[in-house]
Coordinates of C-alpha atoms in Angstrom, one line a residue:
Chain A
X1 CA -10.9 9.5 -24.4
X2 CA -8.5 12.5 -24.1
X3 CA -11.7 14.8 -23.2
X4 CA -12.2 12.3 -20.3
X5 CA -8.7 12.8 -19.0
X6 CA -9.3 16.4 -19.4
X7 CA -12.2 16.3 -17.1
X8 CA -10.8 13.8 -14.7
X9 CA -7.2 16.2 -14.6
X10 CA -9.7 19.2 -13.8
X11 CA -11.7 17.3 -11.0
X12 CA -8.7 16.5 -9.5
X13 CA -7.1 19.4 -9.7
X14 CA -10.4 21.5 -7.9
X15 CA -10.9 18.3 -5.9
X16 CA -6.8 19.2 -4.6
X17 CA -8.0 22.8 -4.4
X18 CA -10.8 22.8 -1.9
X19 CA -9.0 20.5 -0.1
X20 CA -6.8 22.9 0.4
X21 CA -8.9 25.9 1.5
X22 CA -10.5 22.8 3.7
X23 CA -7.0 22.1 5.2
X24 CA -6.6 26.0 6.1
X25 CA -10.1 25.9 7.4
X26 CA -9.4 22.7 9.5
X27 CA -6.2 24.1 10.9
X28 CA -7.9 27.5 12.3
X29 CA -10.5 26.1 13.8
X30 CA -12.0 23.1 11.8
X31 CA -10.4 20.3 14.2
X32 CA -12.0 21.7 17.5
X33 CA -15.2 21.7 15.9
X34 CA -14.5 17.9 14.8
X35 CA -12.8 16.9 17.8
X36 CA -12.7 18.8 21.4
X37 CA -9.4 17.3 22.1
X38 CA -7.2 18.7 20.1
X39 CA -8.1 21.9 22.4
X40 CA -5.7 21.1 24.9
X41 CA -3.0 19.5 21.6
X42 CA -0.1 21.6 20.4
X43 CA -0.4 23.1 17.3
X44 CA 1.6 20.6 15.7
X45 CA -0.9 17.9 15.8
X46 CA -3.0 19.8 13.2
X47 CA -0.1 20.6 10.9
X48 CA 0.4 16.7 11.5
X49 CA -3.3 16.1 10.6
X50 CA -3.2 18.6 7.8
X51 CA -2.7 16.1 4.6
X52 CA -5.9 13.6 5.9
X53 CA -7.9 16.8 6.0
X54 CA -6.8 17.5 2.6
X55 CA -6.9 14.3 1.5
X56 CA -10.6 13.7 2.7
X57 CA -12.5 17.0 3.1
X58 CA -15.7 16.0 2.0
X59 CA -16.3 13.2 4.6
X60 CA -14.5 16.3 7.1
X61 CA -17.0 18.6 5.8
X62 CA -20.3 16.3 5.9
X63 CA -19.0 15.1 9.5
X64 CA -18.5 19.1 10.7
X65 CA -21.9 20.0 9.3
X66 CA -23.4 17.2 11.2
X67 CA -22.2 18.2 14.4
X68 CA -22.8 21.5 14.0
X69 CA -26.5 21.1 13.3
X70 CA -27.0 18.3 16.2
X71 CA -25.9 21.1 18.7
Chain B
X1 CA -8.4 8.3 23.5
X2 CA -7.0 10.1 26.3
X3 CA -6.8 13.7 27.2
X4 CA -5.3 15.6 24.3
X5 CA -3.3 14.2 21.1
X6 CA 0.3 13.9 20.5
X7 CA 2.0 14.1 17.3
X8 CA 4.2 10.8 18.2
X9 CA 3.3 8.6 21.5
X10 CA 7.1 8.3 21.5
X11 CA 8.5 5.8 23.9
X12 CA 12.4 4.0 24.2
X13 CA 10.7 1.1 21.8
X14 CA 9.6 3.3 19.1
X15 CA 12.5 5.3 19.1
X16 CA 14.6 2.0 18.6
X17 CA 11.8 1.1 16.2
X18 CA 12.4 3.8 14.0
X19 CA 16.2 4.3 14.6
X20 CA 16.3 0.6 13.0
X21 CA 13.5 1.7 9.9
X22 CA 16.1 4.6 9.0
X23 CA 19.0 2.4 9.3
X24 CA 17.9 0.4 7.4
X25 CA 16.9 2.2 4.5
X26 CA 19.9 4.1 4.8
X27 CA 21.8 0.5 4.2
X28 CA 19.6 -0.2 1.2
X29 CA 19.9 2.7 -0.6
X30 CA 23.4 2.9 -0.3
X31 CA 23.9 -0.7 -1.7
X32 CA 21.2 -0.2 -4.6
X33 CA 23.4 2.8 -5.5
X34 CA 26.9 1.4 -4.8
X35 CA 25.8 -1.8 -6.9
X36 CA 24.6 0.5 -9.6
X37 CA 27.5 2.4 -10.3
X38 CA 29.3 -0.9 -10.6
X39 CA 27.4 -2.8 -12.7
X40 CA 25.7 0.1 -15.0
X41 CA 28.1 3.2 -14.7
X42 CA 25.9 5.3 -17.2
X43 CA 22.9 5.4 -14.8
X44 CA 21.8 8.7 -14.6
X45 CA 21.2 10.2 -11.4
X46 CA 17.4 10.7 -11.7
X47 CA 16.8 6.8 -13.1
X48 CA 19.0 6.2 -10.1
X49 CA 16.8 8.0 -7.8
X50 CA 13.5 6.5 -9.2
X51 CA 14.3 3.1 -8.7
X52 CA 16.7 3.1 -5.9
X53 CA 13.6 4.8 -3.9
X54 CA 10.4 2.2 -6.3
X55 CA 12.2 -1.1 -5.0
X56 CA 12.9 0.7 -1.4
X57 CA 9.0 1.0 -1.5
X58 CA 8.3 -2.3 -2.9
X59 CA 10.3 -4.0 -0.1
X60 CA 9.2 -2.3 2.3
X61 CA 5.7 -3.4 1.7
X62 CA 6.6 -6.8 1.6
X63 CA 7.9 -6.3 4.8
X64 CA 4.9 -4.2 5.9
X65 CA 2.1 -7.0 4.8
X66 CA 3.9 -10.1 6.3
X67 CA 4.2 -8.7 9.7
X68 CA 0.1 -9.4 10.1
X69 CA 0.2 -13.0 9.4
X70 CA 3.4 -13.9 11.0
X71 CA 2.5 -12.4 14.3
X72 CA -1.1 -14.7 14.2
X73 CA 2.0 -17.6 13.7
X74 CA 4.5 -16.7 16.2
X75 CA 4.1 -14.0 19.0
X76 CA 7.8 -13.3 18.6
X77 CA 7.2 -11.0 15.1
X78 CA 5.0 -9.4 17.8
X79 CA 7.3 -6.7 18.2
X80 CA 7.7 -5.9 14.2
X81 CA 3.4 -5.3 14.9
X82 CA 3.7 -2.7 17.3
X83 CA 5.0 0.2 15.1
X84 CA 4.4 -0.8 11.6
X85 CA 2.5 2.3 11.5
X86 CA 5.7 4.2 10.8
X87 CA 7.2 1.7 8.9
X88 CA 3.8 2.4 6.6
X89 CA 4.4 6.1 6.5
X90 CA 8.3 5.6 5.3
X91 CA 7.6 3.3 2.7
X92 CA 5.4 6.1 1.4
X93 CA 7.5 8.4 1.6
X94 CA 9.9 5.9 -0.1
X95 CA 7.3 5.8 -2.8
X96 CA 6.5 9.3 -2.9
X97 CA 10.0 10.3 -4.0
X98 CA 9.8 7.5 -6.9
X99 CA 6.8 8.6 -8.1
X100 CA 7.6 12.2 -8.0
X101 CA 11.0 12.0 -9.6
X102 CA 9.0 9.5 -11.9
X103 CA 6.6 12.3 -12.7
X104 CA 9.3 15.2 -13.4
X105 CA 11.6 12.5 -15.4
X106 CA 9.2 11.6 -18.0
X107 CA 6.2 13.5 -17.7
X108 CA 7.0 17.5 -17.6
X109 CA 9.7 19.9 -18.9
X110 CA 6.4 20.5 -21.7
X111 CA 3.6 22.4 -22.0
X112 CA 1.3 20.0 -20.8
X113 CA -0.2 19.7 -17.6
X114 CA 2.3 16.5 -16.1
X115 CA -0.5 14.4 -14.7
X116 CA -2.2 15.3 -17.9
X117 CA 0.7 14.1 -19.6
X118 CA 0.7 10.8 -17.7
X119 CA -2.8 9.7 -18.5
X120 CA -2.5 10.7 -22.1
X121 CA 0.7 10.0 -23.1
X122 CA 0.1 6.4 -23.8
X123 CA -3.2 5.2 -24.1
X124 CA -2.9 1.4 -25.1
X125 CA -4.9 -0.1 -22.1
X126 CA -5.5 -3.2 -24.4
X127 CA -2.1 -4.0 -24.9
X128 CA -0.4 -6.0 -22.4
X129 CA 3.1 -5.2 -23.3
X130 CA 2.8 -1.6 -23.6
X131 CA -0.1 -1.0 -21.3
X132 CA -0.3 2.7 -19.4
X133 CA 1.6 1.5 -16.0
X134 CA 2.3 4.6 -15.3
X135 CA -1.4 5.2 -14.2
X136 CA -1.5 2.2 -12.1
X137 CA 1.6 3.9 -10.1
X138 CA -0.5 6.5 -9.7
X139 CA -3.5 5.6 -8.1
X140 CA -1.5 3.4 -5.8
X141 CA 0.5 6.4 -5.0
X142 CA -2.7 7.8 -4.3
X143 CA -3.9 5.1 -1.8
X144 CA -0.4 5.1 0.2
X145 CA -0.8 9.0 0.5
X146 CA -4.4 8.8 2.5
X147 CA -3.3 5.8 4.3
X148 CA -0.3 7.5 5.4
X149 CA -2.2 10.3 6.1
X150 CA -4.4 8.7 8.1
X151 CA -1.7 6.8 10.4
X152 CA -2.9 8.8 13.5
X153 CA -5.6 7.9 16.5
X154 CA -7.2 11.4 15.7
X155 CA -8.2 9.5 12.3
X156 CA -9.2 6.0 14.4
X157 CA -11.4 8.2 16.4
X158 CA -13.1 10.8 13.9
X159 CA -13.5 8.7 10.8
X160 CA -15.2 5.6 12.5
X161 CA -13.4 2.9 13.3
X162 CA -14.9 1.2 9.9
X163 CA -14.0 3.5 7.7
X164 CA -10.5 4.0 9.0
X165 CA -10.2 -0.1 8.3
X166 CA -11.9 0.4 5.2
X167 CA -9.7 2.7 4.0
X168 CA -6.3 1.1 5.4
X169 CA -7.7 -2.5 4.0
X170 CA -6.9 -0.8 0.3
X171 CA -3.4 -1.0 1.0
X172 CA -4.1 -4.5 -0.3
X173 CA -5.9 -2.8 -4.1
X174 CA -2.4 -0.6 -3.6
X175 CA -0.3 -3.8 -3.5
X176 CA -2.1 -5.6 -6.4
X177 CA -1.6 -2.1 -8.2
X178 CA 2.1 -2.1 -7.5
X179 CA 3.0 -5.8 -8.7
X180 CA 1.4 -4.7 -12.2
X181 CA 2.7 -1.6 -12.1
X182 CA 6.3 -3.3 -12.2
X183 CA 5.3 -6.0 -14.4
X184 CA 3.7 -3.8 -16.9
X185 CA 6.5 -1.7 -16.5
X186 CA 10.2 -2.0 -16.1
X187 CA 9.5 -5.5 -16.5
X188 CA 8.3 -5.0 -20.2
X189 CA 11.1 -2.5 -20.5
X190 CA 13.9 -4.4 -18.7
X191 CA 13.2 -7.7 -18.8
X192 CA 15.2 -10.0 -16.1
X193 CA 14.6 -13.2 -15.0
X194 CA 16.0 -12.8 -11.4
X195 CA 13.7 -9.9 -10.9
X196 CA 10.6 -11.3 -11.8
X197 CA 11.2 -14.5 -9.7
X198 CA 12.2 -12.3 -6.6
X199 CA 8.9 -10.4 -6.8
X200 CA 6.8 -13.3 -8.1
X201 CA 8.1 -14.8 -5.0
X202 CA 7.5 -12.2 -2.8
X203 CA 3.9 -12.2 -4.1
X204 CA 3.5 -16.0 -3.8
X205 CA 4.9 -16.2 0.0
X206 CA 2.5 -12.6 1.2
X207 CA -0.6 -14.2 -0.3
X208 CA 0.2 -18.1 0.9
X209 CA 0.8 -16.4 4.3
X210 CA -2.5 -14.4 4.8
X211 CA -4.8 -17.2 2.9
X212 CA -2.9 -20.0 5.2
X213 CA -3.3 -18.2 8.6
X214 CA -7.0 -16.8 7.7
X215 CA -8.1 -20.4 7.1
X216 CA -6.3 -21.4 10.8
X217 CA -8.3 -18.5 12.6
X218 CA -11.6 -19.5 9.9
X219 CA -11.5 -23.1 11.6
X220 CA -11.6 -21.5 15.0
X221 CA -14.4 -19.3 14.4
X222 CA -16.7 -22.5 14.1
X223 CA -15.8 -24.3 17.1
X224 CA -19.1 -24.9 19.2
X225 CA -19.4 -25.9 22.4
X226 CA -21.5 -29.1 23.0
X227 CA -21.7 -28.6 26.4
X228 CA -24.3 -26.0 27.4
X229 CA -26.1 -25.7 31.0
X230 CA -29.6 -24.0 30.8
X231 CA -28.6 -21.8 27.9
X232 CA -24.7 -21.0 29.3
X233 CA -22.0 -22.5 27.1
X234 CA -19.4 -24.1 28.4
X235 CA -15.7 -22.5 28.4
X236 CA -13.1 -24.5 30.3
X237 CA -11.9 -26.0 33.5
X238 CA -10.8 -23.1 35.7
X239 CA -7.3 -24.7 36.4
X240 CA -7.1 -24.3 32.5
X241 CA -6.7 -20.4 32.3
X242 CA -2.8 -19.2 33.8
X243 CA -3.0 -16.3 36.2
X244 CA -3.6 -12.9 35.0
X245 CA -4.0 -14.8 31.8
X246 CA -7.3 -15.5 29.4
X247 CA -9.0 -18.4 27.5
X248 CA -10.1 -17.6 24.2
X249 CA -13.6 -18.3 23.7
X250 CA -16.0 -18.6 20.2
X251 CA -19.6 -17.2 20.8
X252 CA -21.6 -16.7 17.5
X253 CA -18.9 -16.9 15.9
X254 CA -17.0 -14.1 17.9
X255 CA -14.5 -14.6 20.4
X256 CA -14.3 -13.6 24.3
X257 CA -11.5 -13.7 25.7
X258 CA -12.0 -15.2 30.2
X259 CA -9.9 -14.0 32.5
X260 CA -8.7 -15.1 35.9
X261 CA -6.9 -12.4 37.7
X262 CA -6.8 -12.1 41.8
X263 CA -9.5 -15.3 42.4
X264 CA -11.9 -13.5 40.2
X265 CA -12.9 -14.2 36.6
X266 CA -14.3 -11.8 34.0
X267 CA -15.2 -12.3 30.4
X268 CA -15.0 -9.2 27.6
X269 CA -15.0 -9.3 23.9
X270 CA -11.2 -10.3 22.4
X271 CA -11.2 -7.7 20.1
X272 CA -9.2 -4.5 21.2
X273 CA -11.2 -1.2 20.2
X274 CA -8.1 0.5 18.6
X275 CA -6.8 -1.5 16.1
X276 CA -8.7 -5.3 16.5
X277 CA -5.7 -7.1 18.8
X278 CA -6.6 -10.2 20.7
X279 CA -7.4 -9.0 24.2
X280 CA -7.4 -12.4 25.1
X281 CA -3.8 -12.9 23.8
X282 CA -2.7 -10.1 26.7
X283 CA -1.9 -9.9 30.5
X284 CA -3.8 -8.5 33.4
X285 CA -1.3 -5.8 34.3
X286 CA -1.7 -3.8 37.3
X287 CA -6.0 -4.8 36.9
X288 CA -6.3 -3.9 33.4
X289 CA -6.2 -6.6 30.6
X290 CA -3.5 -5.4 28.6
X291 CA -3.9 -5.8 24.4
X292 CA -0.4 -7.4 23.3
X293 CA -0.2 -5.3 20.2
X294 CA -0.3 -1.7 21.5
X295 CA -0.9 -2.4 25.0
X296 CA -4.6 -0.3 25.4
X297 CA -6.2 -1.2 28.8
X298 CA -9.4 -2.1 30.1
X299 CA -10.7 -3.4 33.1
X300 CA -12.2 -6.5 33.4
X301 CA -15.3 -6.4 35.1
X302 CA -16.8 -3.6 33.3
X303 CA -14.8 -3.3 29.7
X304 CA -13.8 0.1 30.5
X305 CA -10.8 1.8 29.5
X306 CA -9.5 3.3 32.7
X307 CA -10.1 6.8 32.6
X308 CA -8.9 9.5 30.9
X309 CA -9.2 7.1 28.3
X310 CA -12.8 6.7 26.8
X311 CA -12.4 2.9 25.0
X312 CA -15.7 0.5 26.0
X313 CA -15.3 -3.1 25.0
X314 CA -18.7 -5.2 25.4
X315 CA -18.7 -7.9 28.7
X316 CA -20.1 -11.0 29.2
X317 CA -21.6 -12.9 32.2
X318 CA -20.0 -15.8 33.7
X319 CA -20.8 -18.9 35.7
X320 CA -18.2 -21.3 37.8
X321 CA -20.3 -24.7 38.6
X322 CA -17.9 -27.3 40.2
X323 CA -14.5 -25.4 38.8
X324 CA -16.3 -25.5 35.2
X325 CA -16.4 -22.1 33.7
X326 CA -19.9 -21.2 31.7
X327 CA -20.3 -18.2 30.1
X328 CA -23.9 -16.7 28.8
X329 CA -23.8 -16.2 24.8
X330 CA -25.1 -12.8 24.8
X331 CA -22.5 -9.9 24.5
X332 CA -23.7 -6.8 26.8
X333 CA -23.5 -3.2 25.8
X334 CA -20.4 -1.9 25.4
X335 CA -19.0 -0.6 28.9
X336 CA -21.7 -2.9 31.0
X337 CA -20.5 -3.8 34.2
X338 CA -21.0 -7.5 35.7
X339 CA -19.8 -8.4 38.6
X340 CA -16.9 -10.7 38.4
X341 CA -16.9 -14.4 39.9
X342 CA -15.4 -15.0 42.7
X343 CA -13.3 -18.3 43.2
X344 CA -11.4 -19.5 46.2
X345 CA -8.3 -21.7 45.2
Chain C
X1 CA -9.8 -9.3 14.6
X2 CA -14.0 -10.2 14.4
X3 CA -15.4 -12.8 12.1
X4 CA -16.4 -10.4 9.5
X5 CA -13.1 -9.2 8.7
X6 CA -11.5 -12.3 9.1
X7 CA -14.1 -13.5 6.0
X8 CA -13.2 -9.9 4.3
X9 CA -9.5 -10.8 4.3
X10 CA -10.2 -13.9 3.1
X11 CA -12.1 -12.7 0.2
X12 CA -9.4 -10.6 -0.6
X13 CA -6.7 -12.5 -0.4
X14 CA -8.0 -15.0 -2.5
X15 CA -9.3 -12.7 -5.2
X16 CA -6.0 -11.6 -5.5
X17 CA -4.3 -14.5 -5.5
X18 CA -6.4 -15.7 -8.3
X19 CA -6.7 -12.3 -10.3
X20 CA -2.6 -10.9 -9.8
X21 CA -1.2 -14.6 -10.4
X22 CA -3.4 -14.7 -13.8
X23 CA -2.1 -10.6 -14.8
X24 CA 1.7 -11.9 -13.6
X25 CA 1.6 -15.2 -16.1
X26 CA -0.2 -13.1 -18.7
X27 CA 2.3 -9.7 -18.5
X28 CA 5.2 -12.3 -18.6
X29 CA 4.3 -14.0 -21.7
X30 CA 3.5 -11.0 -23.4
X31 CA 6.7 -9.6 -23.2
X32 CA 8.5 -8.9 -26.2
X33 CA 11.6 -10.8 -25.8
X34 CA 12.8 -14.1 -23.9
X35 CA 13.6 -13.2 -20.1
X36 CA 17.3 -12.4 -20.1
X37 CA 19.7 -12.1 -17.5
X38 CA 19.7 -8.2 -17.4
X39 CA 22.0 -7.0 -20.0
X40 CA 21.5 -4.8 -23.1
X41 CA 19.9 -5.5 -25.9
X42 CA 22.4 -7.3 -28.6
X43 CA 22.4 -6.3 -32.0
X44 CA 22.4 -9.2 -34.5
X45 CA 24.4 -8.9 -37.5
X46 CA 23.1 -7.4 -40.9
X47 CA 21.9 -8.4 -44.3
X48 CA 24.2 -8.1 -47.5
X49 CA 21.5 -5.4 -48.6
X50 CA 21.6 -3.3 -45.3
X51 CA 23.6 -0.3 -44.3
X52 CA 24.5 0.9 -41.8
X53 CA 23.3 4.5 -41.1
X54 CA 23.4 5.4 -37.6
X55 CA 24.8 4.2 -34.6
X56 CA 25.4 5.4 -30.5
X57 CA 24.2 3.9 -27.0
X58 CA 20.8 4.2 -27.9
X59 CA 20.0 3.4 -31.6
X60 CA 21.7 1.7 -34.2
X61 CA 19.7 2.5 -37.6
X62 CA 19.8 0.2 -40.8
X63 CA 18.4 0.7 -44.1
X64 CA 17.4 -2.2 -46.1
X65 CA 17.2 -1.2 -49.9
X66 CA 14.8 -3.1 -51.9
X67 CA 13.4 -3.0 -55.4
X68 CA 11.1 -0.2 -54.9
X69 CA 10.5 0.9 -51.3
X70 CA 13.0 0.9 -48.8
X71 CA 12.8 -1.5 -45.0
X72 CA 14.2 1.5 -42.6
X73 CA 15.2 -0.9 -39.4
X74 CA 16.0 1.4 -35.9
X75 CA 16.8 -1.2 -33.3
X76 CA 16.4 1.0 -29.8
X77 CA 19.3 -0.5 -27.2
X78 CA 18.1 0.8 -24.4
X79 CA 15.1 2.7 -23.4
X80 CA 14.6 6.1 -24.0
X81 CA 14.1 8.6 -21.5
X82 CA 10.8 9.7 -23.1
X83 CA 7.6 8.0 -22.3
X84 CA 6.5 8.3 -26.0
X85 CA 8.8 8.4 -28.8
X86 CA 7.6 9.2 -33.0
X87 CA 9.6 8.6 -36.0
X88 CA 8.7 10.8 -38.4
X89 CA 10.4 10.2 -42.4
X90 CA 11.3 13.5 -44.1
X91 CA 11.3 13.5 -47.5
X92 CA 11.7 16.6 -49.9
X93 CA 9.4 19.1 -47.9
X94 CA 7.3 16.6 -46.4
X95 CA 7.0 14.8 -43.5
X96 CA 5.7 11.6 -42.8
X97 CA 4.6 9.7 -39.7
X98 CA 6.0 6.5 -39.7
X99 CA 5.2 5.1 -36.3
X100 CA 6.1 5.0 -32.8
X101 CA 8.9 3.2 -30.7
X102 CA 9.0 2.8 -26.5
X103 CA 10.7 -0.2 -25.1
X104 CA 14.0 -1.6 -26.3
X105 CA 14.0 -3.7 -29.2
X106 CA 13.8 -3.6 -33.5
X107 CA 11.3 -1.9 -34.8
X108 CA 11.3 -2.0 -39.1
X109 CA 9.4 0.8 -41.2
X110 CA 8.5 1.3 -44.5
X111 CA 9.8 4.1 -46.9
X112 CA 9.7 5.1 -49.5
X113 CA 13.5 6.0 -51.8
X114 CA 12.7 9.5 -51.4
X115 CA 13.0 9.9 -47.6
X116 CA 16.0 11.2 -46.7
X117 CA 16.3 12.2 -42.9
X118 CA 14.4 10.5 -40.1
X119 CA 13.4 12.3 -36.6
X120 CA 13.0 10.7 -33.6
X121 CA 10.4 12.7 -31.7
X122 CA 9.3 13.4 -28.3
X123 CA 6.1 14.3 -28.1
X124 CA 5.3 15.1 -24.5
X125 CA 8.5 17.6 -25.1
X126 CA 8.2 18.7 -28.3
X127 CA 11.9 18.1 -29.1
X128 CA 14.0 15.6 -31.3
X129 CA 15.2 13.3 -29.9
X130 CA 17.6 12.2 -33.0
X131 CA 17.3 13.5 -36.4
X132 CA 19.0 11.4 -38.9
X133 CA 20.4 11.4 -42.6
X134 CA 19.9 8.4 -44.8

């Protein structure tokens, strides 16, 4: 059982990590590619949207990719 | 959406909105503390802090999950509806601070990892008395944090409009989490008779409320007309829908909400495409239908949002034979213009 | 609202209703004590055999000697700041684990005539919390 918690403290932690590296990835330049209308948003809005890009990178990520390769 | 983002949408209502959030937690905080002091002087400061901020949390999510089902029963909670969004975010932040103070209290100042420490410090899941509640904190912790995360149109827009629901609706596995995390908790700890009525209460009244007014709408849903004319349904007399106003409608099983604006009548779907409001429940104001919980537009002869804004709700076609209103059952693509009946008075 | 999140609701709702309600009668009777009016735990009075060993706003520690083992009794008045708490018996140079204690209450261990000291540990901290003579 304590293993388990091991693992599951780990994932969480590198789960918390990525995110992140995501978040700093998102704030550069992350959200345009996600949305072109934070182009013409202040800055702020992406510090704003900074923890739900943490919080959910991989569905970010997988949505980014997407749009990427459709273009 | 419209043409770039804001942090806040700020307007004189949500600043009075959120002047009277503050306020008030201001006001409770201060009494949980001043009644405290008098009643238990050797409080320490953090056991203050955690549950000064826990009930501030748990309150406010009472708060927060009535203000659905009493705006279905009486438009006047309407209000309460249009900025619960920040009220969300504050009672996470309310319940950040518990569970953070929580977290430092009991679970570091050693050399173990603190969330480490919270899983594995007490393992007993069998036991009801002395089960891990800790954990259950956690994870509802955990949910409150995306949710409030979330709480922005950038998020309604990018994550699907499903998903984003999906991932608000757990606010309800958050609440479930909460109620045992307090009676699995402080309740073992501390038992108290008035505090377990007063949240057994609030549990009883939030879940009579939502079951009560989702069987009212559930009755709705399978109303059928039984008057049809060549495959149009039947809707109502025209003198029966006010000016600029709508009649709800039920077509398989979803409702269209008919309006009657300038001697013309136009039929879109009820449901508003930013957060599910009853169109039909709105005004025609200025030639947009107007949704009565955040007040998105769209006009009614083609379901558009008026541009910059992108929103599309589907349309309907509709019939007036001999002032009886008839509406064709099948829901047109999203944005489909149909030109409105005319009507003379 | 559409119809299929007005039947999602429902299911949730009464799920919940059914399922917390059931976890809310169960957690209540499984708590350790009658629901009192919130106040701190009272301690009852003691046997002719008992003594009284320790006492301050915490614990109040008893020690019930018998024929050949001894009935160590700590009754916890209010709950400790640590999430989980060890009483270990010392005796000559070793040390025994005698079991655990968390919420308020009375908790009774067995020892044996040679155990002289108790500790009251912290585990998570690695520090006493109390350590007592007998």
């Amino acid at each position: 059982m304590l293993i388990i918690i091991e693992i599951f403290v780990n994932l969480l932690l590198g789960y918390f990590i990525f995110g992140l590296l995501f978040g700093i990835y998102f704030f550069i330049k992350g959200a345009f590619k996600l949305d072109e209308l934070i182009i013409e948003s202040k800055w702020t809005v992406r510090l704003l949207l900074l923890p739900g890009a943490i919080g959910l990178w991989p569905l970010l990520l997988m949505k980014i990719i997407r749009k990427t390769t459709t273009k | 959406m419209g043409v770039n983002y804001q942090t806040v949408l700020w307007n004189r209502n949500k600043k009075i909105y959120d002047r009277w959030i503050g306020l008030s937690m201001l006001i409770y905080l201060i009494s949980f503390i001043g009644l405290t002091f008098i009643t238990n002087v050797q409080t320490s400061v953090e056991t203050l802090i955690i549950r000064a901020f826990g009930t501030l949390a748990i309150v406010l999510l009472h708060i927060i999950l009535v203000i659905g089902p009493l705006s279905r029963i009486n438009t006047r909670f309407l209000p309460l509806l249009y900025n619960r969004r920040h009220l969300g975010v504050s009672m996470f932040l309310a319940a950040l601070i518990h569970g953070g103070f929580s977290l430092f209290q009991f679970h570091t100042l050693g050399n173990v990892n603190p969330i480490y420490a919270l899983f594995s410090s007490n393992m007993d899941y069998n036991s009801l008395k002395n089960f891990p509640f800790q954990v259950l904190g956690f994870f509802a912790l955990i949910i409150l944090f995306l949710m409030a995360a979330t709480s922005h149109d950038f998020w309604l827009k990018n994550l699907s409009a499903k998903s984003w629901k999906r991932l608000h609706m757990m606010v309800y596995f958050a609440y479930a989490l909460i109620i045992m995390h307090v009676f699995l908790g402080s309740f073992q700890q501390q038992p108290s008779l008035w505090s377990t009525a007063i949240l057994s209460f609030g549990f009883v009244v939030i879940t009579a409320l939502h079951i009560s007014t989702g069987s009212k709408e559930r009755k709705l849903d399978h109303i059928k007309t039984t008057d049809t004319n060549e495959g149009w349904d039947y809707v109502c007399d025209i003198d029966e829908i006010p000016e600029d106003r709508a009649k709800i409608f039920i077509v398989d099983n979803e409702r269209i909400a008919v309006f009657k604006y300038n001697n013309k009548l136009s039929a879109i779907s009820n449901v508003c495409k930013h957060q599910g409001g009853p169109l039909g429940e709105g005004k025609v104001v200025d030639g947009c239908v107007t949704c009565p919980w955040h007040g998105y537009q769209y006009l009614p002869h083609n379901g558009q949002s008026p541009p910059p804004f992108t929103e599309q709700v589907s349309t309907y076609r509709l019939k007036l034979i001999d002032k009886k209103v008839y509406v064709s059952p099948k829901a047109l693509p999203e944005g489909t213009e149909v030109d409105p009946v005319i009507f003379n008075n | 609202m559409t119809s299929g999140l007005r039947k999602t609701h429902r299911f949730i709702w009464i799920t919940l209703g059914l399922l917390v309600s059931s976890l809310i009668a169960l957690s209540t009777i499984a708590t350790k004590k009658p629901l009192e009016i919130d106040k701190d735990f009272s301690v009852v009075s003691k046997h002719k055999t008992q003594r009284a060993v320790f006492e301050d706003a915490y614990f109040v520690i008893n020690l019930n000697e018998k024929n050949e083992l001894n009935n160590l009794e700590i009754i916890l008045k209010k709950p400790l700041k640590s999430a989980s708490s060890l009483v270990y018996g010392y005796s000559n140079n070793s040390k025994n684990l005698l079991g655990s204690i968390d919420t308020k209450g009375r908790y009774t261990f067995t020892i044996d005539k040679l155990t002289t000291s108790i500790a009251i540990y912290d585990e998570i901290k690695k520090t006493n919390i109390a350590k007592i003579k007998l």
